[in-house]
Amino acid sequence: MRLAGVDLTVRRVFALVALACVGMLAFGMYLQHVVGLNPCPMCIVQRYALIGVAVIALVGSRLSRPTGQAVFAVLMALKAGFGAFTAARQSWIQWYPPEVVSCGRDFYGMVENFPLQRAIPMIFKGSGDCTKVDWTFLGGSIANWSFVAFTAFTLTGVVLAWVAWRSR
């Protein structure tokens, strides 16, 4: 696969995705610990999805067999698709906030105090914190840019799976 005159192997693309995920996680830590923005429950779910994409991409970058690369590319696309769904849901509730805004518990409080079948819907329902836009770049919130990145990772996973499957 060639992009802008650079020969990109499947392994190199996996490594670039893992590096991009680590960079995004580092930026999230910067926003949290230096700027002082506290992540909402949906932000934390996106952070875990990003960690999952990074781990899958890192493992995929170490594989040499095309079949294994194709499997990990599909796994990466699925994990990134989940992250994109979460980011899209958060963007939606930022654009169309609910009538009654309530500041709910944080992610860990929900998981510790409620059974998983009740905690998961509460996370995706969002809280007052999830509707707040504290930071923007070029008119997009963190959730908007997260959606763009997760969508790019999903498409990259699909393309990598196709390329790896064809080369077997």
Coordinates of C-alpha atoms in Angstrom, one line a residue:
M1 CA 0.0 0.0 0.0
R2 CA 1.4 3.4 -1.0
L3 CA 0.4 6.8 0.5
A4 CA 2.0 10.0 -0.6
G5 CA 5.0 8.1 -2.0
V6 CA 5.6 6.2 1.2
D7 CA 5.4 2.4 1.2
L8 CA 3.1 1.5 4.1
T9 CA 2.9 -2.1 5.1
V10 CA 0.0 -3.4 7.2
R11 CA 2.3 -3.7 10.2
R12 CA 3.4 0.0 9.8
V13 CA -0.1 1.2 9.6
F14 CA -1.1 -0.7 12.7
A15 CA 1.9 0.9 14.5
L16 CA 0.9 4.4 13.3
V17 CA -2.7 3.8 14.6
A18 CA -1.3 2.7 18.0
L19 CA 1.0 5.7 18.1
A20 CA -2.0 8.0 17.2
C21 CA -4.0 6.4 20.0
V22 CA -1.2 7.0 22.5
G23 CA -0.9 10.6 21.4
M24 CA -4.7 11.1 21.9
L25 CA -4.6 9.5 25.3
A26 CA -1.6 11.7 26.3
F27 CA -3.6 14.8 25.1
G28 CA -6.6 13.6 27.2
M29 CA -4.3 13.3 30.2
Y30 CA -3.0 16.8 29.5
L31 CA -6.5 18.2 29.3
Q32 CA -7.4 16.4 32.6
H33 CA -4.4 17.0 34.7
V34 CA -2.9 20.3 33.4
V35 CA -6.0 22.2 32.0
G36 CA -8.3 20.8 34.7
L37 CA -11.1 19.3 32.6
N38 CA -12.7 16.4 34.4
P39 CA -13.9 13.6 32.0
C40 CA -17.6 12.7 32.0
P41 CA -18.8 9.0 32.0
M42 CA -19.0 8.9 28.2
C43 CA -15.5 10.4 27.9
I44 CA -14.2 7.6 30.1
V45 CA -15.9 5.0 27.9
Q46 CA -14.2 6.6 24.9
R47 CA -10.9 6.6 26.7
Y48 CA -11.3 2.8 27.3
A49 CA -12.2 2.3 23.6
L50 CA -9.1 4.2 22.6
I51 CA -7.0 2.0 24.9
G52 CA -8.6 -1.0 23.3
V53 CA -7.8 0.2 19.7
A54 CA -4.2 1.0 20.8
V55 CA -3.7 -2.5 22.2
I56 CA -5.3 -4.2 19.3
A57 CA -3.2 -2.1 16.8
L58 CA 0.0 -2.8 18.8
V59 CA -0.6 -6.5 18.7
G60 CA -1.5 -6.3 15.0
S61 CA 1.8 -4.5 14.3
R62 CA 3.7 -7.5 15.6
L63 CA 1.9 -10.1 13.5
S64 CA 3.5 -11.2 10.3
R65 CA 0.8 -13.6 8.9
P66 CA -1.9 -11.9 6.7
T67 CA -4.7 -13.9 8.2
G68 CA -3.9 -12.8 11.8
Q69 CA -3.5 -9.2 10.5
A70 CA -6.9 -9.4 8.9
V71 CA -8.5 -10.7 12.1
F72 CA -6.9 -7.9 14.2
A73 CA -7.8 -5.3 11.7
V74 CA -11.5 -6.4 12.0
L75 CA -11.2 -6.3 15.8
M76 CA -9.7 -2.8 15.6
A77 CA -12.5 -1.7 13.3
L78 CA -15.1 -3.1 15.7
K79 CA -13.6 -1.5 18.8
A80 CA -13.1 1.8 17.0
G81 CA -16.7 1.6 15.7
F82 CA -17.9 1.3 19.4
G83 CA -15.8 4.4 20.2
A84 CA -17.3 6.2 17.3
F85 CA -20.8 5.3 18.5
T86 CA -20.1 6.6 22.0
A87 CA -18.6 9.8 20.6
A88 CA -21.5 10.3 18.3
R89 CA -24.0 9.9 21.1
Q90 CA -22.1 12.4 23.3
S91 CA -22.0 14.9 20.4
W92 CA -25.7 14.4 19.9
I93 CA -26.5 15.2 23.6
Q94 CA -24.2 18.2 23.4
W95 CA -26.0 19.6 20.4
Y96 CA -29.5 18.7 21.8
P97 CA -29.2 18.7 25.6
P98 CA -32.0 17.0 27.5
E99 CA -34.7 19.2 29.1
V100 CA -33.6 18.3 32.6
V101 CA -29.9 18.4 33.1
S102 CA -28.7 16.5 36.1
C103 CA -25.2 15.9 37.2
G104 CA -25.0 12.2 37.6
R105 CA -22.4 10.0 39.3
D106 CA -19.1 9.5 37.8
F107 CA -18.3 6.3 35.8
Y108 CA -16.7 4.4 38.7
G109 CA -19.5 5.4 41.1
M110 CA -22.1 4.0 38.7
V111 CA -20.2 0.7 38.1
E112 CA -19.6 0.2 41.9
N113 CA -23.1 1.0 43.1
F114 CA -25.3 -0.4 40.4
P115 CA -25.5 -3.8 38.6
L116 CA -24.0 -3.8 35.2
Q117 CA -27.4 -4.0 33.4
R118 CA -28.4 -0.7 35.1
A119 CA -25.0 1.0 34.9
I120 CA -24.5 0.6 31.2
P121 CA -27.7 2.4 30.2
M122 CA -26.9 5.2 32.7
I123 CA -23.5 5.7 31.1
F124 CA -25.0 6.1 27.6
K125 CA -27.9 8.2 28.9
G126 CA -25.3 10.8 29.9
S127 CA -25.3 13.3 32.7
G128 CA -25.1 17.0 33.0
D129 CA -21.3 16.8 32.6
C130 CA -21.6 15.0 29.2
T131 CA -23.6 17.9 27.7
K132 CA -21.1 20.5 28.7
V133 CA -18.6 21.7 26.1
D134 CA -15.4 22.9 27.9
W135 CA -13.0 22.8 25.1
T136 CA -13.2 23.3 21.3
F137 CA -10.8 23.3 18.4
L138 CA -11.9 24.6 15.0
G139 CA -15.5 24.7 16.2
G140 CA -15.6 21.0 17.3
S141 CA -15.8 19.7 20.8
I142 CA -13.7 16.9 22.2
A143 CA -16.5 14.4 21.4
N144 CA -16.7 15.7 17.8
W145 CA -13.0 15.2 17.3
S146 CA -13.2 11.9 19.0
F147 CA -15.8 10.8 16.6
V148 CA -13.7 11.9 13.6
A149 CA -10.6 9.9 15.0
F150 CA -12.6 6.8 15.8
T151 CA -14.2 6.9 12.3
A152 CA -10.8 7.2 10.7
F153 CA -9.6 4.2 12.8
T154 CA -12.7 2.2 11.8
L155 CA -12.1 2.9 8.1
T156 CA -8.4 2.1 8.5
G157 CA -9.2 -1.2 10.1
V158 CA -11.6 -2.1 7.3
V159 CA -8.9 -1.2 4.6
L160 CA -6.2 -3.1 6.6
A161 CA -8.4 -6.1 6.8
W162 CA -9.1 -6.0 3.0
V163 CA -5.4 -5.5 2.2
A164 CA -4.3 -8.3 4.6
W165 CA -6.9 -10.7 3.4
R166 CA -6.0 -10.1 -0.3
S167 CA -2.3 -10.7 0.4
R168 CA -2.8 -14.1 2.0

